[in-house]
PDB file of C-alpha atoms and ligand atoms in Angstrom:
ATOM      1  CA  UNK A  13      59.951  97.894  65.591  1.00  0.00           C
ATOM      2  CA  UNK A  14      58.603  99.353  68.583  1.00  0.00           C
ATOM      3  CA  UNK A  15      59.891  99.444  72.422  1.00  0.00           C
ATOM      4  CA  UNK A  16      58.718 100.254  75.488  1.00  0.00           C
ATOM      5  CA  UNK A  17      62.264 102.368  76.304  1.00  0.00           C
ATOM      6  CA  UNK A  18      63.021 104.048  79.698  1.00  0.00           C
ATOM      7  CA  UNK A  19      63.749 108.061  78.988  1.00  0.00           C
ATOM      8  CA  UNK A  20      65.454 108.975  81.865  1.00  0.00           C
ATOM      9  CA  UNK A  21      63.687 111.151  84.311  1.00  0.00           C
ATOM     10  CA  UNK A  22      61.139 108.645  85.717  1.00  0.00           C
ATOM     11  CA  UNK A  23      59.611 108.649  81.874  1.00  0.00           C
ATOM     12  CA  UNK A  24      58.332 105.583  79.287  1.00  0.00           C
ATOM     13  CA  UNK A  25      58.606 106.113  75.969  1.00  0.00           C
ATOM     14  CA  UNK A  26      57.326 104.043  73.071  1.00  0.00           C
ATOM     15  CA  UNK A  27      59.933 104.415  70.662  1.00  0.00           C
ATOM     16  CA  UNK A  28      60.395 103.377  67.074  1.00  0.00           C
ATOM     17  CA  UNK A  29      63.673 101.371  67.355  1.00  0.00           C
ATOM     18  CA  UNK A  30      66.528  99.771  65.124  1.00  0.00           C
ATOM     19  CA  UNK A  31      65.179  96.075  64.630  1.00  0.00           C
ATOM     20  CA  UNK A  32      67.829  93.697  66.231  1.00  0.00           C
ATOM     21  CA  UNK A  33      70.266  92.015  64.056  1.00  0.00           C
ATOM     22  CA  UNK A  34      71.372  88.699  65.522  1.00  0.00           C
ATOM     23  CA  UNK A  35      75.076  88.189  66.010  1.00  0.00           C
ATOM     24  CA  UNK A  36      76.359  84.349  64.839  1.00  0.00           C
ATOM     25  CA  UNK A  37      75.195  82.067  67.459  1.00  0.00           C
ATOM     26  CA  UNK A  38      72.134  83.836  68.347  1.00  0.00           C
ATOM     27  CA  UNK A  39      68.066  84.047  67.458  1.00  0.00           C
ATOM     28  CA  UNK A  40      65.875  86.612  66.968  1.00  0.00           C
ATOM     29  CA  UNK A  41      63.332  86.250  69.497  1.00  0.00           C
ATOM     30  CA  UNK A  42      59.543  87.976  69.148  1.00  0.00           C
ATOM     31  CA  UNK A  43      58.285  88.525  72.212  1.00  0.00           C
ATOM     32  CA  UNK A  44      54.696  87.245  73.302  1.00  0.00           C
ATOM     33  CA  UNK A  45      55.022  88.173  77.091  1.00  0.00           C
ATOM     34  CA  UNK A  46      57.650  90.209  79.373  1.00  0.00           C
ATOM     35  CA  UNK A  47      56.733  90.517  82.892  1.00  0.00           C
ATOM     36  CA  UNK A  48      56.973  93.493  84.827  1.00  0.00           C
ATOM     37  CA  UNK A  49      59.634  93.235  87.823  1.00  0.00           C
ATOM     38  CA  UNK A  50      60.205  94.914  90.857  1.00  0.00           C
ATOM     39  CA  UNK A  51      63.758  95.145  90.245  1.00  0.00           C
ATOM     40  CA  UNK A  52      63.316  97.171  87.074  1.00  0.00           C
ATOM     41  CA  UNK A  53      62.510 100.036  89.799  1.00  0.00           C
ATOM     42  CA  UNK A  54      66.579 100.421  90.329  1.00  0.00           C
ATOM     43  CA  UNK A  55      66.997 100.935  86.668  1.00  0.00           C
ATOM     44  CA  UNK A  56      64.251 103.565  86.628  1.00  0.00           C
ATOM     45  CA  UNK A  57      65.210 105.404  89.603  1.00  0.00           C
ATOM     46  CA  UNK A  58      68.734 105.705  88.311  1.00  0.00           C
ATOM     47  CA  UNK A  59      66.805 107.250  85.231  1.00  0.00           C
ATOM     48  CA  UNK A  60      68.390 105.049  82.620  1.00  0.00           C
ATOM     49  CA  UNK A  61      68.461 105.461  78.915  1.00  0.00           C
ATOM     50  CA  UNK A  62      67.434 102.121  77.974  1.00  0.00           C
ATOM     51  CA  UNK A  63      65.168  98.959  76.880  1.00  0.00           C
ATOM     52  CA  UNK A  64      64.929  97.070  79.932  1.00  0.00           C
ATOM     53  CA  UNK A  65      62.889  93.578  80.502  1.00  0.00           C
ATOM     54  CA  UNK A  66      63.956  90.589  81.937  1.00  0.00           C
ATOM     55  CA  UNK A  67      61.368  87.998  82.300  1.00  0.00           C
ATOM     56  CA  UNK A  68      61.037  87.525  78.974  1.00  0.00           C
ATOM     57  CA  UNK A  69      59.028  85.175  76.595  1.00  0.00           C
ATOM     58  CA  UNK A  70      58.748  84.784  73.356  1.00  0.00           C
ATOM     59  CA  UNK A  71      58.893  82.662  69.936  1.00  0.00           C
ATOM     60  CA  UNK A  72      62.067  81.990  67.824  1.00  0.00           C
ATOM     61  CA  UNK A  73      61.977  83.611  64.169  1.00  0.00           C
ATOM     62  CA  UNK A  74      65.395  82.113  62.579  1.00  0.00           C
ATOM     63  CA  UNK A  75      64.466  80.268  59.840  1.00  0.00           C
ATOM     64  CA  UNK A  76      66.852  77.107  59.577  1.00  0.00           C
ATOM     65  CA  UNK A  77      67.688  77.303  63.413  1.00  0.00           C
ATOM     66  CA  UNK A  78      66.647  74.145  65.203  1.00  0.00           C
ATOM     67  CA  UNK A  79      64.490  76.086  67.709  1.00  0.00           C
ATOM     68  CA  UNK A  80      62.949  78.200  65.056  1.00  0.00           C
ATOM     69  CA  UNK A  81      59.085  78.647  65.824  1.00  0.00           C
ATOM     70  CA  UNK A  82      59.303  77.244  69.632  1.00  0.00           C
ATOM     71  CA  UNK A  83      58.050  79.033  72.666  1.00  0.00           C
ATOM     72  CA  UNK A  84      61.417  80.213  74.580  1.00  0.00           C
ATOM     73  CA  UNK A  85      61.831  81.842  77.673  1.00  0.00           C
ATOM     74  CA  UNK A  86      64.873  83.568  77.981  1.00  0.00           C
ATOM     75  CA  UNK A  87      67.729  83.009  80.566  1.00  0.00           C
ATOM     76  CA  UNK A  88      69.289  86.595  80.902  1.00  0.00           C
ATOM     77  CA  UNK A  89      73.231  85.456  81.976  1.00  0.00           C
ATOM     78  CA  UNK A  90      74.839  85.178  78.986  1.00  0.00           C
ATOM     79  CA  UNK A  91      77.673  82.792  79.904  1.00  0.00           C
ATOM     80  CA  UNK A  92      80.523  81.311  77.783  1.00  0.00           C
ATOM     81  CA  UNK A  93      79.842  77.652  78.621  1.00  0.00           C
ATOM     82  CA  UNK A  94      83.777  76.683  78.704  1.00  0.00           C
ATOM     83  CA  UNK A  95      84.811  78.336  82.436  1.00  0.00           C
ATOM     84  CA  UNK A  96      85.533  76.076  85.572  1.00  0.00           C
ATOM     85  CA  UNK A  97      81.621  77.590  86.673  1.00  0.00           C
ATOM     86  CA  UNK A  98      79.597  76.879  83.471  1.00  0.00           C
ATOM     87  CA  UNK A  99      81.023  73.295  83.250  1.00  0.00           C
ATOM     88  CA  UNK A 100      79.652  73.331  86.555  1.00  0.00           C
ATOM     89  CA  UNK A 101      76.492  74.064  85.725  1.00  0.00           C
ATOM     90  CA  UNK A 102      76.626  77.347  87.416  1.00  0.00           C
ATOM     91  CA  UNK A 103      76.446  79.208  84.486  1.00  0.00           C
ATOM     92  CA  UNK A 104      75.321  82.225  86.500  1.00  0.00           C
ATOM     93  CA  UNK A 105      78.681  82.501  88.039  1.00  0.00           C
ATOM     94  CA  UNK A 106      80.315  82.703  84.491  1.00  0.00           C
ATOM     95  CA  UNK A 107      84.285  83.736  84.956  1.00  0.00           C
ATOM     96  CA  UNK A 108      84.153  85.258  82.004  1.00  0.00           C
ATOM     97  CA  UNK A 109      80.840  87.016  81.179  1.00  0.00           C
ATOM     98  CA  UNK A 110      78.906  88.928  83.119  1.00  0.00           C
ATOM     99  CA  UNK A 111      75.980  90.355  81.031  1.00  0.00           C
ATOM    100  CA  UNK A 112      72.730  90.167  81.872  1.00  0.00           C
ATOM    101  CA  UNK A 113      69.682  90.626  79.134  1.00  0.00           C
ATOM    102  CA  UNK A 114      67.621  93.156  80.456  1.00  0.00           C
ATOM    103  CA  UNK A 115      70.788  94.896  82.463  1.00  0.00           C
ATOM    104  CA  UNK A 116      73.966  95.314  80.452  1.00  0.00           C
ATOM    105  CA  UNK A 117      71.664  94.491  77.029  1.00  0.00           C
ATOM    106  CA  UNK A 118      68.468  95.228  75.649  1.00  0.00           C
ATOM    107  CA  UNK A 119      65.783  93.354  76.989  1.00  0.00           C
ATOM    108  CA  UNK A 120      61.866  92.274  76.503  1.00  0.00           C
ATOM    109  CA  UNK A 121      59.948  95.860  76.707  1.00  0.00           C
ATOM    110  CA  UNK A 122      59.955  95.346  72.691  1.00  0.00           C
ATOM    111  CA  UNK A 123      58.417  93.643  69.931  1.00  0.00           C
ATOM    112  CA  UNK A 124      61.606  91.501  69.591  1.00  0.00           C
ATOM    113  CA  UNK A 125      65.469  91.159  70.757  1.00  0.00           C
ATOM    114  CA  UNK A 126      68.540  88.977  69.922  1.00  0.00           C
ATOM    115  CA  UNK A 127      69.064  86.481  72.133  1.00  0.00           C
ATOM    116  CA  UNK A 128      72.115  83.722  72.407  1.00  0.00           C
ATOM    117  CA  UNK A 129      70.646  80.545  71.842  1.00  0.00           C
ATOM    118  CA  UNK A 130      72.691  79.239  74.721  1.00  0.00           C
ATOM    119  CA  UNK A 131      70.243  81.405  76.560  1.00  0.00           C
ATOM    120  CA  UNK A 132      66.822  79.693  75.156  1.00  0.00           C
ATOM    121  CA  UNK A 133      64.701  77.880  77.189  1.00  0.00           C
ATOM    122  CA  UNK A 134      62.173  75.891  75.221  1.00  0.00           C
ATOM    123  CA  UNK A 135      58.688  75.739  77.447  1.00  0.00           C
ATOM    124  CA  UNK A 136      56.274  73.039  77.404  1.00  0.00           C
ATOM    125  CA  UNK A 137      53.271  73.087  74.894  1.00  0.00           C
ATOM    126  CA  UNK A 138      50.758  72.876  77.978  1.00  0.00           C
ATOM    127  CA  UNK A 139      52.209  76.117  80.276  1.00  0.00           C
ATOM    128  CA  UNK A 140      50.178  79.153  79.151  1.00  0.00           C
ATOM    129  CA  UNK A 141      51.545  81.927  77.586  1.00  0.00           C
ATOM    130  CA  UNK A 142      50.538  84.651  79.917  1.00  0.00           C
ATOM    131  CA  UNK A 143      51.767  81.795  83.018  1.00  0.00           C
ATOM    132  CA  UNK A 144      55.199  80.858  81.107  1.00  0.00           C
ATOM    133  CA  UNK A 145      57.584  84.513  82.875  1.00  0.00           C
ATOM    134  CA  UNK A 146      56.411  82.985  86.280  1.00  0.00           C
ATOM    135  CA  UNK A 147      59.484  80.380  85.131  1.00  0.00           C
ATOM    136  CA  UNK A 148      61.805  83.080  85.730  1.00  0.00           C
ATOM    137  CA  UNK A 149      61.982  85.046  88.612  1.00  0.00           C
ATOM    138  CA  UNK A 150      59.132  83.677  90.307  1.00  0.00           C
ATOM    139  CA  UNK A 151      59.252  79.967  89.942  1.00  0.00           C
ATOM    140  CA  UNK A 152      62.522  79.651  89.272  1.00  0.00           C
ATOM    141  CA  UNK A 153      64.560  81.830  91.506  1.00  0.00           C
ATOM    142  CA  UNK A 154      63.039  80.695  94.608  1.00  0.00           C
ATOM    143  CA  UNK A 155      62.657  76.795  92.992  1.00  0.00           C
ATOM    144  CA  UNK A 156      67.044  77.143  92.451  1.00  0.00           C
ATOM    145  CA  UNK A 157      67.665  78.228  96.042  1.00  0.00           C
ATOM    146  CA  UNK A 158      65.193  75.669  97.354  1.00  0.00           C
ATOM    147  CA  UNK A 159      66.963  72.868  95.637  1.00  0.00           C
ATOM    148  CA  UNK A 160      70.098  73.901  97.336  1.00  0.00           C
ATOM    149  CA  UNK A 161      68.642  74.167 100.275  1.00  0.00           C
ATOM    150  CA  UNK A 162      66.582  71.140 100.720  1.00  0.00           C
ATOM    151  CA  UNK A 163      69.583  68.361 101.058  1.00  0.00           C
ATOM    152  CA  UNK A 164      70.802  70.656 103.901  1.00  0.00           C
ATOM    153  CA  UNK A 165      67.578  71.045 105.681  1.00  0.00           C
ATOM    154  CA  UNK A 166      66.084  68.833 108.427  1.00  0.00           C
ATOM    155  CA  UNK A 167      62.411  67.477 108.384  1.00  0.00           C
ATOM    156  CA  UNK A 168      60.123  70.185 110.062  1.00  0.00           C
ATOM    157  CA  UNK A 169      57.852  72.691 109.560  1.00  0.00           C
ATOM    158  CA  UNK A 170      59.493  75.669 107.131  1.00  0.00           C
ATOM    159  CA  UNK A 171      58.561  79.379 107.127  1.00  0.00           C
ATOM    160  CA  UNK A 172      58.260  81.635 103.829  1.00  0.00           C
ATOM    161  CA  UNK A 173      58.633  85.196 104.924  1.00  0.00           C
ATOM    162  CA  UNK A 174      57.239  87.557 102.561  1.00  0.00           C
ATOM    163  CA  UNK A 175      54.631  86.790 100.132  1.00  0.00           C
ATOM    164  CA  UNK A 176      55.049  88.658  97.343  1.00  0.00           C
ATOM    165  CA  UNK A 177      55.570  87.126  93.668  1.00  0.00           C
ATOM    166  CA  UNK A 178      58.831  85.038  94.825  1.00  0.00           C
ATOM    167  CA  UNK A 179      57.341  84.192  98.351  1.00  0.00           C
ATOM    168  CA  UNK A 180      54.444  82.390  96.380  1.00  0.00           C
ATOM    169  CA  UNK A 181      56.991  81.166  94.031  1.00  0.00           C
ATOM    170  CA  UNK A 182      58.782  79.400  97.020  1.00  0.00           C
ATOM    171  CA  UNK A 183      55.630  77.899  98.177  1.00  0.00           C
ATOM    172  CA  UNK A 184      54.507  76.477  95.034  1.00  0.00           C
ATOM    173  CA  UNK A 185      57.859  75.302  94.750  1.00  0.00           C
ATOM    174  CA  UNK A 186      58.450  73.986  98.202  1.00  0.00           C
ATOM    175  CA  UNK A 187      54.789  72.241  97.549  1.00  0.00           C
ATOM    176  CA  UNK A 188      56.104  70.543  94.432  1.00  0.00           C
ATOM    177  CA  UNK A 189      59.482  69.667  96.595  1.00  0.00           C
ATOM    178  CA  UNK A 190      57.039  67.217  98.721  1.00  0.00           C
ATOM    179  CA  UNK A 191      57.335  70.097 101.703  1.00  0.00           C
ATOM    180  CA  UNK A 192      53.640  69.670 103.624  1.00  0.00           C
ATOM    181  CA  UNK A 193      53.848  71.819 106.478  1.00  0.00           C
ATOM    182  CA  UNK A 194      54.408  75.247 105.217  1.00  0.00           C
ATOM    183  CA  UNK A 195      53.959  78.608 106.897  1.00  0.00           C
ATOM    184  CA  UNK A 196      53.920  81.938 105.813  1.00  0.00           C
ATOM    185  CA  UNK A 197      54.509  85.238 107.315  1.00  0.00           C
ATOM    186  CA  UNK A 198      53.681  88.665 105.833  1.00  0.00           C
ATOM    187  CA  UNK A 199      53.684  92.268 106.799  1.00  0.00           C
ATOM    188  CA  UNK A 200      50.533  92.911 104.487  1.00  0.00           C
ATOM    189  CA  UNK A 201      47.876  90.216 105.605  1.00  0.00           C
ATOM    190  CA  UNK A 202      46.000  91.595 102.386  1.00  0.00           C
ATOM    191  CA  UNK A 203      48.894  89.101 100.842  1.00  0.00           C
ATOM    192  CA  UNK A 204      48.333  86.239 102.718  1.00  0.00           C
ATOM    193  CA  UNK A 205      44.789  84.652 100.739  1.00  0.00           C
ATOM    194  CA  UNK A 206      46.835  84.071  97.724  1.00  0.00           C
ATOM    195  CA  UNK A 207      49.347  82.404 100.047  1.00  0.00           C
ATOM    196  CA  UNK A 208      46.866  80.340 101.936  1.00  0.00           C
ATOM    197  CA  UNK A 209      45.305  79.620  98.150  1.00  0.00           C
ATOM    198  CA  UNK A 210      48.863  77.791  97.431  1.00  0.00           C
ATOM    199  CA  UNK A 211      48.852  75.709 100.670  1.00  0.00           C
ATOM    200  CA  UNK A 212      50.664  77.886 103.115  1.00  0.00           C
ATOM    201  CA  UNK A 213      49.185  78.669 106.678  1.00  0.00           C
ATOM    202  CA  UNK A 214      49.610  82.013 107.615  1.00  0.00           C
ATOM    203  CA  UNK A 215      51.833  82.898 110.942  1.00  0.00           C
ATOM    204  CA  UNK A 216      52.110  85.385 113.021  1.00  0.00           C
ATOM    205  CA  UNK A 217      55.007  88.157 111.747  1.00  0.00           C
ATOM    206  CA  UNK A 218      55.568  88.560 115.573  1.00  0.00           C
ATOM    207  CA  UNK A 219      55.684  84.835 117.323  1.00  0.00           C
ATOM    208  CA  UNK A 220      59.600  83.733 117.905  1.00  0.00           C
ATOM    209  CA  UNK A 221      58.448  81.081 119.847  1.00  0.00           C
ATOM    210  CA  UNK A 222      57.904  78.146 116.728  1.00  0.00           C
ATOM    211  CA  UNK A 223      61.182  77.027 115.241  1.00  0.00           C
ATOM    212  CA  UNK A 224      61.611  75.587 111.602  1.00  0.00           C
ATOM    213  CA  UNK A 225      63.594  73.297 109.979  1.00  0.00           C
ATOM    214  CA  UNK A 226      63.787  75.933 106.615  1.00  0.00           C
ATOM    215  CA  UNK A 227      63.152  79.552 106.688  1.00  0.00           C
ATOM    216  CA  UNK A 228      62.792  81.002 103.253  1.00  0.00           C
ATOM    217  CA  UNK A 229      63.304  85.112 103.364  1.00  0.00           C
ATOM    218  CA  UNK A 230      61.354  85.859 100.405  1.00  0.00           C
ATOM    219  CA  UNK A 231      61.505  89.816 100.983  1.00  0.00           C
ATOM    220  CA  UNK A 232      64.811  91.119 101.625  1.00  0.00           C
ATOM    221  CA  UNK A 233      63.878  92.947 104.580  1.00  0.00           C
ATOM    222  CA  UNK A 234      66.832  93.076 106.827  1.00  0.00           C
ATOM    223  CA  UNK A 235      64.219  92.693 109.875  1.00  0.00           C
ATOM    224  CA  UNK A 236      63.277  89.725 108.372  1.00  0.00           C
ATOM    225  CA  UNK A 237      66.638  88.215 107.549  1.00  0.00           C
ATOM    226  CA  UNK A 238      67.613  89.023 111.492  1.00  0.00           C
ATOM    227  CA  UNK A 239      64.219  87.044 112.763  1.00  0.00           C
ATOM    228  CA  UNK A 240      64.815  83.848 110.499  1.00  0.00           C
ATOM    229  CA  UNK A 241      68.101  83.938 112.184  1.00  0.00           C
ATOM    230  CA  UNK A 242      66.195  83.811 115.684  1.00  0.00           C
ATOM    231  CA  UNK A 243      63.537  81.268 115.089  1.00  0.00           C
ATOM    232  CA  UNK A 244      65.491  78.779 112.717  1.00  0.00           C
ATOM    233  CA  UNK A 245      65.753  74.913 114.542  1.00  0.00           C
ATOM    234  CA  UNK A 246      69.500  74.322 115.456  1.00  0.00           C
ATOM    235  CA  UNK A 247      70.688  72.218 112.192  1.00  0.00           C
ATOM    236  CA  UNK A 248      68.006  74.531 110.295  1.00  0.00           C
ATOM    237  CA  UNK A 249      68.291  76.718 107.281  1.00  0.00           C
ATOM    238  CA  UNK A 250      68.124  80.140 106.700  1.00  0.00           C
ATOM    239  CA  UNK A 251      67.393  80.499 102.470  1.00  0.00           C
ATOM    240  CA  UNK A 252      67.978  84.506 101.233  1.00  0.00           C
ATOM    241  CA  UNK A 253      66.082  85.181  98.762  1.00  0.00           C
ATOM    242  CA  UNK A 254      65.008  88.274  98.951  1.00  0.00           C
ATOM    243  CA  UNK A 255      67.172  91.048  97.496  1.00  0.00           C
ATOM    244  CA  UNK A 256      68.743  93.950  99.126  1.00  0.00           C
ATOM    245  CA  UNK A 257      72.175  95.652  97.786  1.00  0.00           C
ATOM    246  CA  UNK A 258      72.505  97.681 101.336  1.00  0.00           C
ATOM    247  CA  UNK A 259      75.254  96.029 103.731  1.00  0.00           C
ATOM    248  CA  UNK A 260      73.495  93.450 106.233  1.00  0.00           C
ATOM    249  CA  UNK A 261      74.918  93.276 110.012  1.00  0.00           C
ATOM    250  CA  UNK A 262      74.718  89.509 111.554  1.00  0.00           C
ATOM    251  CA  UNK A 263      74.575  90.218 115.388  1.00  0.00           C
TER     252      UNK A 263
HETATM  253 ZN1   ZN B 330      62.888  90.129  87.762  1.00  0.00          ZN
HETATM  254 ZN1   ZN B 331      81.626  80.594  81.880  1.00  0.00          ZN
END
């Protein structure tokens, strides 16, 4: 079959690869969609040798398995479903596994992978193909931390800083949540019409003078981390999202 494999050195390659053989308690998945990600950057830069792809979507080819021929998305932490965490549902925080598809395995930059089927995700018939990786990363990251969030929270307005793919992700989200008065703050105001398109009003990057209930950093800016800090409500919530491996000083 063919991948989409980075080379090392900042190169693609489209590679005639081994097809994937399934290990017991796993499909074969043939992918239909795999979005591209931001994160797959740190991979590249690092120049990895590798098949990368994480928000991945597809359609189970195991004859026999009960999932065979559904539309799957793929949950990349493969988890053992027995620790202290996994009965937990947190099955993220596995004790014992810590693989990710996409990271530690091959991922969706190919015509098919192995995937556990502890890791399938069955989408319904009416979400679009090219709209079901938005589940993922997009949707579902920022609809996770928003669910945790949300119990903690008092009523007010709440502030989505950052509106890139998992900024818009938290508005649709917080939308859905029953959230009506939603801001949003970016950097690039040539982001903000898709924002305003979901229901968000946008707000001024530099005003420290509203307060809200829920902040949601969506960008992983340390700048903006500090200024949810300084214009949360007392009782509020600050929600990081946004990703960022370098160390972060709270002042
Ligand atoms: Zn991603
Ligand atoms: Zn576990």
């Amino acid at each position: 079959m063919l991948a989409a494999r980075f080379d090392g050195n900042k190169r693609i390659a489209i590679a005639e690869v081994p097809a994937p053989r399934p290990a017991p308690n796993e499909v074969l998945l043939r992918v239909k969609r795999t979005a591209l990600c931001g994160s797959d950057t740190k991979l590249w830069n690092k120049g990895a040798v590798f098949t990368p792809g994480h928000e991945i979507f597809g359609v189970v080819d195991s004859p026999g398995h009960v999932l065979d021929g559904r539309r799957c998305l793929v949950y990349i932490p493969v988890h053992c479903g027995r620790c202290v965490s996994c009965l937990h549902g947190d099955t993220h925080m596995c004790l014992t596994e810590s693989v990710l598809i996409g990271w530690n395995r091959p991922g969706g930059y190919a015509e098919a992978l192995a995937v556990p089927e502890q890791c399938l995700l069955p989408v319904p018939d009416d979400v679009p193909d090219d709209l079901a990786p938005l589940l993922l990363d997009t949707i579902g990251t920022s609809g996770h931390g928003l669910r945790l969030a949300r119990p903690l929270a008092p009523e007010g307005p709440v502030l989505v800083l950052g509106a890139g793919p998992v900024g818009l992700g938290a508005i649709v989200a917080l939308r859905d949540m029953g959230w009506r008065d939603i801001h949003v703050s970016d950097l690039r105001a040539a982001r903000l019409p898709l924002a305003q398109a979901l229901g968000a009003r946008p707000h001024p990057v530099e005003d420290t003078t509203t307060r809200f209930a829920l902040v949601a950093e969506c960008s992983g800016a340390h700048a903006a981390r500090n200024r949810g800090m300084h214009i949360v409500a007392p009782r509020g919530v600050v929600l990081l999202l946004g990703e960022n491996d370098d160390p972060w000083t709270i002042e």
